[in-house]
Coordinates of C-alpha atoms in Angstrom, one line a residue:
S1 CA -14.9 -19.9 7.3
C2 CA -14.5 -20.0 3.5
R3 CA -14.4 -23.8 3.6
T4 CA -17.6 -23.9 5.5
F5 CA -19.3 -21.7 3.0
S6 CA -18.3 -24.0 0.2
A7 CA -19.3 -27.2 2.1
I8 CA -22.7 -25.7 3.0
A9 CA -23.2 -24.5 -0.6
A10 CA -22.6 -28.0 -1.8
V11 CA -25.2 -29.5 0.6
E12 CA -27.7 -26.7 -0.4
N13 CA -27.2 -27.5 -4.1
I14 CA -27.6 -31.3 -3.6
N15 CA -30.8 -30.6 -1.6
T16 CA -32.1 -28.4 -4.3
I17 CA -31.4 -31.0 -7.0
V18 CA -33.1 -33.7 -4.9
T19 CA -36.1 -31.7 -3.6
G20 CA -36.5 -28.9 -6.0
E21 CA -36.5 -26.4 -3.1
L22 CA -33.6 -24.1 -2.3
I23 CA -33.1 -23.9 1.5
S24 CA -30.4 -21.7 2.9
L25 CA -28.5 -23.6 5.6
S26 CA -26.4 -22.2 8.5
E27 CA -22.7 -21.7 7.9
Q28 CA -22.3 -20.4 11.5
E29 CA -23.4 -23.6 13.2
P30 CA -20.4 -25.8 12.2
I31 CA -18.1 -22.9 13.0
D32 CA -19.5 -22.5 16.5
C33 CA -20.4 -26.1 17.3
D34 CA -17.9 -28.4 15.6
T35 CA -15.4 -29.0 18.4
T36 CA -14.7 -32.6 17.2
Y37 CA -13.2 -31.9 13.8
S38 CA -12.7 -28.2 13.0
Q39 CA -12.5 -26.3 16.2
G40 CA -13.9 -23.1 14.8
C41 CA -11.9 -21.7 11.9
N42 CA -8.7 -23.6 12.5
D43 CA -8.8 -26.0 9.6
Y44 CA -9.3 -26.1 5.9
Y45 CA -11.1 -29.4 5.2
K46 CA -14.7 -29.3 3.9
D47 CA -15.0 -33.0 4.8
Y48 CA -15.2 -32.0 8.4
D49 CA -18.3 -29.9 7.8
F50 CA -19.9 -32.8 5.9
Q51 CA -19.1 -35.1 8.8
F52 CA -20.5 -32.6 11.3
I53 CA -23.8 -32.5 9.4
I54 CA -23.9 -36.4 9.3
D55 CA -23.0 -36.8 13.0
N56 CA -25.7 -34.3 14.0
E57 CA -28.3 -35.6 11.6
G58 CA -28.7 -32.3 9.9
I59 CA -28.0 -28.6 10.3
N60 CA -30.1 -25.6 11.1
I61 CA -31.3 -23.2 8.4
E62 CA -29.6 -19.8 8.1
H63 CA -32.6 -18.0 9.5
D64 CA -32.4 -19.9 12.8
Y65 CA -28.6 -19.8 13.1
P66 CA -27.3 -16.8 11.1
Y67 CA -23.7 -16.1 10.1
M68 CA -22.1 -13.7 12.6
V69 CA -18.5 -13.3 11.2
V70 CA -17.0 -14.5 14.5
V71 CA -16.5 -17.8 16.2
G72 CA -19.2 -17.8 18.8
V73 CA -20.7 -20.1 21.4
C74 CA -22.6 -23.0 20.1
N75 CA -26.3 -22.2 20.5
V76 CA -28.2 -25.2 19.1
T77 CA -31.4 -26.2 20.7
K78 CA -32.5 -29.1 18.5

């Protein structure tokens, strides 16, 4: 999950630079839901997290999909 934290932090930082607003995004969502590229915690490529966000046209905020320290079941209701 370390790679997910760094990828999400990069997206949060870019968003803050562009909008001036810091929004905490979900690290858990790509861990649980990205079955195409990363399959939970089984890879080390941040690019997969970026592609997940692009493919899904965004990502939930941390409050709506909090980090749970385990690979869980995808629970996205966008």
